[in-house]
Short mmCIF file of C-alpha atoms in Angstrom, two decimals:
data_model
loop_
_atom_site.label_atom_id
_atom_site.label_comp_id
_atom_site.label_asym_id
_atom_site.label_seq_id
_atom_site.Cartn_x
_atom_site.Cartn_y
_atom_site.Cartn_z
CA UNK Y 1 0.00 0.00 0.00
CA UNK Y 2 1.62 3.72 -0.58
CA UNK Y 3 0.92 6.12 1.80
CA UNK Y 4 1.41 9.93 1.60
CA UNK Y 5 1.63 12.64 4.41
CA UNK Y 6 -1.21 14.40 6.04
CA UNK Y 7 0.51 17.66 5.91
CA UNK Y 8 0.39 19.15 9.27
CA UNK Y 9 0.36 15.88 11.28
CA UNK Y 10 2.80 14.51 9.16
CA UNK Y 11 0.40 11.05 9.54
CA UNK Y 12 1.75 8.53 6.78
CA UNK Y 13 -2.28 8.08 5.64
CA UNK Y 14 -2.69 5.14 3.43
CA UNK Y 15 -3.42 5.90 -0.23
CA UNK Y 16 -6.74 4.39 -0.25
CA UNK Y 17 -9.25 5.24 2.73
CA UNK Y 18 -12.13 3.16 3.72
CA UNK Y 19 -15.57 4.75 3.47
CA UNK Y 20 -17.80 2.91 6.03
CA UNK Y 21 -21.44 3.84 4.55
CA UNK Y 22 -21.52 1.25 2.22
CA UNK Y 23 -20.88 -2.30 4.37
CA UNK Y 24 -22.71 -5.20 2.81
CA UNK Y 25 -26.35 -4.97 4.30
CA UNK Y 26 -29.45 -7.89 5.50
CA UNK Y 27 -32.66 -8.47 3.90
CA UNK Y 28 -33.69 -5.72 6.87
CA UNK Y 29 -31.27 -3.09 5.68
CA UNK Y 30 -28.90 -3.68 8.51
CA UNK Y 31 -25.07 -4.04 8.44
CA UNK Y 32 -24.29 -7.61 7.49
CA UNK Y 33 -21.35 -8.17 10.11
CA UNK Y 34 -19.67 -10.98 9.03
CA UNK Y 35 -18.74 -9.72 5.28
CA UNK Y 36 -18.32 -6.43 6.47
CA UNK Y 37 -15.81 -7.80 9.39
CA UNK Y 38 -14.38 -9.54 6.88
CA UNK Y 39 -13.69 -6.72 4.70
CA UNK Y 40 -12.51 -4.60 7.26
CA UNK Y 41 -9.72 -7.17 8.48
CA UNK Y 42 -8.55 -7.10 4.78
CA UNK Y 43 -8.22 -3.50 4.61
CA UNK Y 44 -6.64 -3.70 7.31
CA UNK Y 45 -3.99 -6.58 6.82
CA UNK Y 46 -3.06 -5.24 3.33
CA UNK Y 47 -2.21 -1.39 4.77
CA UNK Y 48 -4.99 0.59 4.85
CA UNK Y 49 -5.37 2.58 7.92
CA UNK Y 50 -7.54 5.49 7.58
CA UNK Y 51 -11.47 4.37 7.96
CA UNK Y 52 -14.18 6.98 7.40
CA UNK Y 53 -17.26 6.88 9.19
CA UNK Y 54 -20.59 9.43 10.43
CA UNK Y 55 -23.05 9.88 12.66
CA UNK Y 56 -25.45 9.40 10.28
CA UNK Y 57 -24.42 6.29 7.89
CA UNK Y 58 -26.11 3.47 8.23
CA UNK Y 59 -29.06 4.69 10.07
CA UNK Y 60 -26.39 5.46 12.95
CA UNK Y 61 -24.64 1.72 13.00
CA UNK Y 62 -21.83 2.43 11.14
CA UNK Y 63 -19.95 4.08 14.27
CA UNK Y 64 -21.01 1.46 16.98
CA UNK Y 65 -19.86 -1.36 14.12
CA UNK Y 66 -16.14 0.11 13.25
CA UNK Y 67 -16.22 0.65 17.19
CA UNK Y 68 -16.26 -3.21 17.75
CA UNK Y 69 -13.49 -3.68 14.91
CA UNK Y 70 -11.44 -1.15 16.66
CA UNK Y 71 -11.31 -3.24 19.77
CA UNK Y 72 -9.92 -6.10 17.58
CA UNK Y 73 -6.94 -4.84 15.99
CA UNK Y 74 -4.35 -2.16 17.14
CA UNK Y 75 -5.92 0.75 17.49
CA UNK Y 76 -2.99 3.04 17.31
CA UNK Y 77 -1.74 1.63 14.28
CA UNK Y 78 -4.81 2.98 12.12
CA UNK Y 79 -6.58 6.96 11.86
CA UNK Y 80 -10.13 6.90 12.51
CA UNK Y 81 -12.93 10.04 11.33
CA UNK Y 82 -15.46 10.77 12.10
CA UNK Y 83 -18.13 13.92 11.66
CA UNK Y 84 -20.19 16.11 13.46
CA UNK Y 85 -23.51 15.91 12.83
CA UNK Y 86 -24.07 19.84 11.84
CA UNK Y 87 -27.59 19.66 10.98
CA UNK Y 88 -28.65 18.39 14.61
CA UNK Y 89 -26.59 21.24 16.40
CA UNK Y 90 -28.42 23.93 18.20
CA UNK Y 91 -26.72 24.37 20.83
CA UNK Y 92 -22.65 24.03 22.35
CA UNK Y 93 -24.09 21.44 24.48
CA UNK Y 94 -25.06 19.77 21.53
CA UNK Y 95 -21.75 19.84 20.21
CA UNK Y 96 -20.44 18.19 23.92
CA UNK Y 97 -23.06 15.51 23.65
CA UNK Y 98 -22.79 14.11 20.01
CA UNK Y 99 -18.66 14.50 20.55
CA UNK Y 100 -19.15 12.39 23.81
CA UNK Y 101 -21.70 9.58 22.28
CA UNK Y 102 -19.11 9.06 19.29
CA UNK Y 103 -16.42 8.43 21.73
CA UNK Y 104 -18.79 5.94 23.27
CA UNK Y 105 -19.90 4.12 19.71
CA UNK Y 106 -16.62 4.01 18.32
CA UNK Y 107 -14.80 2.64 22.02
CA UNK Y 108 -12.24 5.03 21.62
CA UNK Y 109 -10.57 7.92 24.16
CA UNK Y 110 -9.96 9.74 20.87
CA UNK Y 111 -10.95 10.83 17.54
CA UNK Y 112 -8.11 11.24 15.33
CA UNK Y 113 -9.42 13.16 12.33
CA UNK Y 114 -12.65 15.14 13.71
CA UNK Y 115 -14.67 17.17 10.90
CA UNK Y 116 -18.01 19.09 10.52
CA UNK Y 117 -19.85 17.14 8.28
CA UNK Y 118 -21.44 18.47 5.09
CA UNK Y 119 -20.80 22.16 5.78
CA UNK Y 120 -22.87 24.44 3.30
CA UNK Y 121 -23.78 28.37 3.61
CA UNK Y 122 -26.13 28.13 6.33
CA UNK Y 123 -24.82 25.29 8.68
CA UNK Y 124 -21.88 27.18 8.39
CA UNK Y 125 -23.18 30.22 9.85
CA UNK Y 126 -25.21 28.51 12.48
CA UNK Y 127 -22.24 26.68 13.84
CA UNK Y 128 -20.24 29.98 13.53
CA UNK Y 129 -22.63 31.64 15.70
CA UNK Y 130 -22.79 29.32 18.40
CA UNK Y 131 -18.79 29.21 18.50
CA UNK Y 132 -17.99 25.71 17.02
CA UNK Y 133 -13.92 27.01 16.73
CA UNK Y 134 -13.58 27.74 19.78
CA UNK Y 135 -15.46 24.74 20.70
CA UNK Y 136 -13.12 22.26 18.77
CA UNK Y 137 -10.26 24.14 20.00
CA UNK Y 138 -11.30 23.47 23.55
CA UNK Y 139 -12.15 19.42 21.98
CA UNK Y 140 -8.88 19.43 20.80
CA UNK Y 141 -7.12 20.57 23.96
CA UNK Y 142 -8.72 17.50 25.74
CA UNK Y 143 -7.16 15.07 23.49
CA UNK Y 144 -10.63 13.68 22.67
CA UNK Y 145 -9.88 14.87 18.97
CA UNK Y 146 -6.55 15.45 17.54
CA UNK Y 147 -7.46 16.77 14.03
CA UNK Y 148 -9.44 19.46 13.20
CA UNK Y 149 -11.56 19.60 9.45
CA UNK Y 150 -14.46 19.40 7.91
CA UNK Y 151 -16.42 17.97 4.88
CA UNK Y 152 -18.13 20.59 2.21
CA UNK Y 153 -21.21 20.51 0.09
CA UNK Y 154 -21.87 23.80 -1.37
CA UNK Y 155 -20.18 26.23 -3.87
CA UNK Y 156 -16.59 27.67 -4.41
CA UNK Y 157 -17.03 30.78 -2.83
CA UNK Y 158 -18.81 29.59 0.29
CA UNK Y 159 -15.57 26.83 0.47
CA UNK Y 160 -13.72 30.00 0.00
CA UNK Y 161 -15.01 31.47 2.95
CA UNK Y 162 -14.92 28.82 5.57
CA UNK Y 163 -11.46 27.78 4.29
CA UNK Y 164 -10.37 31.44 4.93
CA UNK Y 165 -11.95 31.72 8.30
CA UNK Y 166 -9.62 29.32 10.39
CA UNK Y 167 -6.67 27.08 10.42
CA UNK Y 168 -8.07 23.74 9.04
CA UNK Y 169 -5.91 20.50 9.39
CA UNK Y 170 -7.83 19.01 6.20
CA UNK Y 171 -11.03 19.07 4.36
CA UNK Y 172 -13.12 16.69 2.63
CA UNK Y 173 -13.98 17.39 -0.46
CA UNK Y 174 -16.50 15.82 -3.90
CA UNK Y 175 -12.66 15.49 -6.40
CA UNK Y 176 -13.56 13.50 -9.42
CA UNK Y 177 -12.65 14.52 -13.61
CA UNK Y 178 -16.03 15.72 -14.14
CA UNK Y 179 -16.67 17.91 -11.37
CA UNK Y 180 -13.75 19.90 -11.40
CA UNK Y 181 -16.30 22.95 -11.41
CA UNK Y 182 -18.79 21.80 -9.57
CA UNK Y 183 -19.12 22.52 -5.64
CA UNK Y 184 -14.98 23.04 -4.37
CA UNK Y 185 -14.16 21.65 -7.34
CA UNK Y 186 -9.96 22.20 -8.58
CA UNK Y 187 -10.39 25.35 -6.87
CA UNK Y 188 -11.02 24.52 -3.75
CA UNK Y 189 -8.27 21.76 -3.98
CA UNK Y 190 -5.74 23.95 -4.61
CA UNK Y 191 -6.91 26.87 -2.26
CA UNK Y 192 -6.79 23.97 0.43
CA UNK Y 193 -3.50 22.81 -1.04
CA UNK Y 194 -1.87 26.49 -0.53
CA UNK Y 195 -2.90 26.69 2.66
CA UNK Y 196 -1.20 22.97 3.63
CA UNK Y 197 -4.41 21.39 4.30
CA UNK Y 198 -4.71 17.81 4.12
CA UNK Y 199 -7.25 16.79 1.08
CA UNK Y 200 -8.99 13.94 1.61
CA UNK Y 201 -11.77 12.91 -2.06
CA UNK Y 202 -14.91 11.70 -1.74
CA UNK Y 203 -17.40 10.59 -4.81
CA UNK Y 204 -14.10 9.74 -7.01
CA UNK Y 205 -16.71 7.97 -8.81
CA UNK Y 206 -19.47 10.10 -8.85
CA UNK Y 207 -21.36 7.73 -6.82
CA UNK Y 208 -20.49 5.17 -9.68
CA UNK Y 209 -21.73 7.19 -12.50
CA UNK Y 210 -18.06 7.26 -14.06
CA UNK Y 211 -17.89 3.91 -14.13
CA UNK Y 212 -21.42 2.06 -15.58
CA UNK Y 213 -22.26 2.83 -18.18
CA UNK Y 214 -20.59 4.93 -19.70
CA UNK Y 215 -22.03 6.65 -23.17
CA UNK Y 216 -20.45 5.10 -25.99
CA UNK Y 217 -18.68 8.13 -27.53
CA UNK Y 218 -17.05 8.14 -24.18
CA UNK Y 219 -15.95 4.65 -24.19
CA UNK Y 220 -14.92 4.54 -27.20
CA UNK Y 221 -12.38 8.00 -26.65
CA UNK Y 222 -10.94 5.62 -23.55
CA UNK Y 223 -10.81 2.35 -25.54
CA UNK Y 224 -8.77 4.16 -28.07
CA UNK Y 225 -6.37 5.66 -25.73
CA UNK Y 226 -6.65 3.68 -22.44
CA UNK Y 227 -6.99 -0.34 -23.35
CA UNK Y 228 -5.24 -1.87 -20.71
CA UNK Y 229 -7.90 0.78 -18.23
CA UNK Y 230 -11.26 -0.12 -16.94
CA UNK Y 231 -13.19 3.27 -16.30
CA UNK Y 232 -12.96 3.01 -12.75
CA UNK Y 233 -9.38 2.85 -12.81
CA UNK Y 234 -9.41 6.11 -15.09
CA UNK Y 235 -11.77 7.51 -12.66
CA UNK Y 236 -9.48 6.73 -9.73
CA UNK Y 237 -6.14 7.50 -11.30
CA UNK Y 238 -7.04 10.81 -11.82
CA UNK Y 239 -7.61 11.50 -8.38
CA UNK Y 240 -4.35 9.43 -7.31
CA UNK Y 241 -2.76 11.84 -9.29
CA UNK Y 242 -3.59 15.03 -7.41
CA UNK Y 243 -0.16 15.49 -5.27
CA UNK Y 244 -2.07 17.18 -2.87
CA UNK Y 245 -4.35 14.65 -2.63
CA UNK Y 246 -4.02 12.52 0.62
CA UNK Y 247 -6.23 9.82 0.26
CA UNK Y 248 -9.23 8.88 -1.74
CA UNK Y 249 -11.97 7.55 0.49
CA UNK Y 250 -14.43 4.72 -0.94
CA UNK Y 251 -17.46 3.14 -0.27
CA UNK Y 252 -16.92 -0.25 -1.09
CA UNK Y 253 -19.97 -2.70 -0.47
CA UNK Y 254 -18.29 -6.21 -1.17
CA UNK Y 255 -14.82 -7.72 -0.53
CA UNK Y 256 -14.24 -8.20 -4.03
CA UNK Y 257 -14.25 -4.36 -4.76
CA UNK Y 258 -11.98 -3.61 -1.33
CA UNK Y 259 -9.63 -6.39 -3.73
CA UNK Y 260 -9.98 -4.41 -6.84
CA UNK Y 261 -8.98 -1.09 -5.02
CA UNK Y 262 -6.70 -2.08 -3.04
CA UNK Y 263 -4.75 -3.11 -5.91
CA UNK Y 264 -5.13 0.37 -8.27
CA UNK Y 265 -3.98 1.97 -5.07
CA UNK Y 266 -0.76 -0.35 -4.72
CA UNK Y 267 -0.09 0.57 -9.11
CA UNK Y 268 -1.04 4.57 -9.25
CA UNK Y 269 1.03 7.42 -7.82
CA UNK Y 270 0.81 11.45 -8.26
CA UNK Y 271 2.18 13.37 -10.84
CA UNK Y 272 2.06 9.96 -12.98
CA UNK Y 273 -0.18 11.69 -15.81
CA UNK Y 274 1.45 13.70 -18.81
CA UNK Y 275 0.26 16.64 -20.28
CA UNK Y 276 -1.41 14.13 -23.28
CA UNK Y 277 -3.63 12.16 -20.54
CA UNK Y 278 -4.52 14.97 -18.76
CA UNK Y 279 -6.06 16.74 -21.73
CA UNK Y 280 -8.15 12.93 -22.61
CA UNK Y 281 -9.66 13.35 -19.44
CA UNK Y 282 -10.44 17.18 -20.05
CA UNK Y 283 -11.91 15.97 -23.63
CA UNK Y 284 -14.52 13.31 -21.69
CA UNK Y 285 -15.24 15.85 -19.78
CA UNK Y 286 -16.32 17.92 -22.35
CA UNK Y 287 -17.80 15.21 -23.79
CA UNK Y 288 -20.08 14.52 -20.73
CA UNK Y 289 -21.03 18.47 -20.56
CA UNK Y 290 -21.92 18.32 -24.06
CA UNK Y 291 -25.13 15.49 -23.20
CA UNK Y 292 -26.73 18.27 -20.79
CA UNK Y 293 -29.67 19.01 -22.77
CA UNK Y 294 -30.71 21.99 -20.14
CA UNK Y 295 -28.38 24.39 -19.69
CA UNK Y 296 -29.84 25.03 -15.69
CA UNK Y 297 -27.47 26.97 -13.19
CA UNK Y 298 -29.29 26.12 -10.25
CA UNK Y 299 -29.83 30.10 -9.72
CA UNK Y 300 -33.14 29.31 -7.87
CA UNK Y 301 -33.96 32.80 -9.54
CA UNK Y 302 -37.19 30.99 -11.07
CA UNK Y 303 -38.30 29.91 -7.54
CA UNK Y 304 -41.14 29.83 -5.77
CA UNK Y 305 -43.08 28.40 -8.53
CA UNK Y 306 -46.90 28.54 -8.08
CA UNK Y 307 -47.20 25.22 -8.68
CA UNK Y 308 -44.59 24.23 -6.00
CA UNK Y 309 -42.51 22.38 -8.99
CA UNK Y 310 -39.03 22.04 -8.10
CA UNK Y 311 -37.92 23.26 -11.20
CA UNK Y 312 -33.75 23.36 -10.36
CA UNK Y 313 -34.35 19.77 -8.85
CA UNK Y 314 -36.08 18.53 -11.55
CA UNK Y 315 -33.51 19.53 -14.30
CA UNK Y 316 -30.63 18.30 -12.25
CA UNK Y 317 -32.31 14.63 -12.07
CA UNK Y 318 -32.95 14.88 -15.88
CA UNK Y 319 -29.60 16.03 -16.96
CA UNK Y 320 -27.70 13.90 -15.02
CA UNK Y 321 -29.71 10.96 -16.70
CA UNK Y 322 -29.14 12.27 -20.33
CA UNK Y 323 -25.06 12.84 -19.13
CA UNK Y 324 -24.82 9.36 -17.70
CA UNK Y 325 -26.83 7.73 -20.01
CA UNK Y 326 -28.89 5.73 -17.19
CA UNK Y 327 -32.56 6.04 -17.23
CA UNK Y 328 -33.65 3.74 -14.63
CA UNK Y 329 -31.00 4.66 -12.27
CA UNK Y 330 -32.46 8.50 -12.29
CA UNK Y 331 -35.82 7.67 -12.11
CA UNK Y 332 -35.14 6.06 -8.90
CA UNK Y 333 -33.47 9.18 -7.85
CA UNK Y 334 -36.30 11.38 -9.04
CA UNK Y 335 -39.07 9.41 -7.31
CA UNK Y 336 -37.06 9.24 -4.09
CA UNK Y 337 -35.25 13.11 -3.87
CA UNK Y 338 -38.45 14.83 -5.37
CA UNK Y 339 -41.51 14.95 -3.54
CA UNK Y 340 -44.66 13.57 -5.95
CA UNK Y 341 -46.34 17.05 -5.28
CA UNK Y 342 -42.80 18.86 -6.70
CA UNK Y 343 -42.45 17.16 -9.56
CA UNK Y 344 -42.61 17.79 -13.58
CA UNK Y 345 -46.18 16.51 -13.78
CA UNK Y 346 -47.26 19.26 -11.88
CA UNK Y 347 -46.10 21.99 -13.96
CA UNK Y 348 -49.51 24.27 -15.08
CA UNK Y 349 -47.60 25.89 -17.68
CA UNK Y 350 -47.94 29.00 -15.58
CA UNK Y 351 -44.88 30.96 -17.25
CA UNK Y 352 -44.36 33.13 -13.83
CA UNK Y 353 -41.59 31.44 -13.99
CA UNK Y 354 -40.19 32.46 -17.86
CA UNK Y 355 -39.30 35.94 -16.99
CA UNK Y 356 -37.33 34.94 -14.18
CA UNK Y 357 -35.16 32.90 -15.67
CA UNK Y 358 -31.59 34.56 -16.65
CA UNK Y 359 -30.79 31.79 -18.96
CA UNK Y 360 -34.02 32.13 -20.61
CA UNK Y 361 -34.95 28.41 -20.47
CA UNK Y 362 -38.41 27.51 -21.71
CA UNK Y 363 -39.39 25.77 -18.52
CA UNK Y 364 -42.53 24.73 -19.48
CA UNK Y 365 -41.97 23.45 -22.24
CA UNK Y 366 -38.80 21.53 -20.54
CA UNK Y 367 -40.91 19.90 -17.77
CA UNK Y 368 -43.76 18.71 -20.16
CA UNK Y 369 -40.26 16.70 -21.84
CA UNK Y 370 -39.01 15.35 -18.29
CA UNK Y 371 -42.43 14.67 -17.32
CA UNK Y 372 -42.71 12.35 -20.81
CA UNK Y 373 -39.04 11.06 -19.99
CA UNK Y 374 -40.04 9.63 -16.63
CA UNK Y 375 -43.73 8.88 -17.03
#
């Protein structure tokens, strides 16, 4: 396993990170421990020794179950995170609490890398306000976490901001070769990267929608240029590449793909791609951009619709399933992120919504498509 340097701890973080919201699950939707033991053991055994885990994953289980691995291996030989669960804070005390019951469900006296999890504009300013610095500072001082960070769903300039506002050990951010514009995007990486924060990716894969399928002008640019490369490996090499880059976290579901993974992350190093490689993943890329049939910002500027359709929603589901290429995969997305009474359907045609738009999409006319698409 290769290992690079968390910068300010000067950890020696294993290439390859293992995401713990995606253990192999029961009929009932609960963690199947024997596999996912099994996995964990073979992460461990073959060098990985950074394990990601939340509050929130797995219904709250996924804590309490890499607690009882913890106890069965070394634990000072591996780096555990963890995050705080921002959206349940109202109050310091909350902070205290969840801090305290994380200690309990993972059996530890300490949490090595500690972030806020899935900071955005307004958690950000709610946890600002109640004095969560100060707060980890005083966390920190305790020794019940030793690194301080956080994870980031939101735009550039909001990453900007809370990157600017205190010195971070590390951030987690979405790094992948499509979304090198989207949310933190290269920008953010290399902001983070001036400032000697540790990087750790998350959604390499886009969640696996670099890897199947992928449109056929797409795999046919890689099959010309990239034989011996399935597209996950593409996917993944390009963030192994990223110097500045600590570790790639993923959410593997089967011991097979902890294999797989383990081995790319054993074969790819940073600063292996040349100029010509670089600019192939820059033209698929393009090539995905190219499939968005609705050129939607996500300005909100045509919101609230009288209808109550969730018009940005909406065209995010539907171009993602014209980019991708995957039909059935979206319309699972669509009937479970959008509320029945949001959806294209109930579009009335309206137009309060035309004027608004700065883009000058013909929304109407748009959601009476997507509402054919997924009917």
């Amino acid at each position: 396993m290769k290992y690079r340097t968390m910068p300010r701890s000067q950890d020696m973080i294993s290439a390859l990170g293992f995401g713990c919201m995606r253990f192999p699950t029961t009929k009932d939707g609960l963690i199947d421990e024997e596999p996912s033991l099994a996995m964990l053991h073979h992460a461990y055994d073959n060098g990985v020794n950074y394990f990601d885990t939340a509050w929130p994953y797995h219904n709250g289980n996924s804590e309490p179950f890499l607690g009882r691995f913890l106890q069965q291996i070394d634990r000072s030989k591996v780096f555990v995170a963890t995050k705080q669960p921002c959206w349940l804070i109202k109050t310091r005390e909350d902070m205290d609490s969840y801090l305290d019951q994380q200690l309990d469900r993972l059996q530890s006296s300490y949490i090595d890398y500690y972030l806020l999890h899935a900071l955005n504009r307004n958690s950000w300013k709610n946890l600002e306000s109640l004095g969560v610095l100060s707060w980890l500072e005083e966390a920190k001082s305790q020794g019940k976490i030793r690194h301080i960070g956080f994870s980031f769903h939101d735009a550039y300039p909001v990453f900007k901001k809370i990157t600017m506002a205190y010195d971070w050990d590390f951030c987690q951010i979405m790094l992948n070769y499509l979304d090198t514009h989207y949310q933190a995007g290269i920008n953010g990486y290399r902001l983070a990267v001036s400032r000697n924060m540790g990087v750790i990716s998350m959604e390499p894969l886009r969640g696996g929608k670099l890897v199947k399928p992928v449109p056929e002008e797409i795999a046919k640019l890689w099959q010309k240029n990239h034989q011996d490369y399935s597209s996950q490996e593409l996917a993944m090499r390009w963030v192994w590449n990223l110097s500045g880059c600590t570790t790639l976290l993923s959410g593997m579901s089967s011991l097979e793909q902890l294999k797989e993974n383990i081995a790319m992350a054993e074969t790819f190093h940073a600063d292996a791609l040349g100029d010509e490689e670089i600019n192939l993943y820059k033209r698929a890329r393009r090539m995905y951009i190219k499939r968005i049939p609705i050129l939607c910002s996500e300005c909100r500027y045509c919101l609230p619709c009288p209808a109550k359709v969730a018009i940005p929603s909406v065209f995010g589901v539907y171009n993602e399933a014209q980019m991708f290429g995957d039909k059935e995969r979206h319309l699972a997305e669509y009937k479970m992120f959008i509320p029945e009474e949001s959806r294209a359907d109930k579009c009335t045609k309206c137009g309060a919504c035309l004027p608004k738009c700065p883009h000058k999409i013909d929304i109407p006319t748009e959601m009476e498509k997507i509402k054919s698409f997924f009917s």
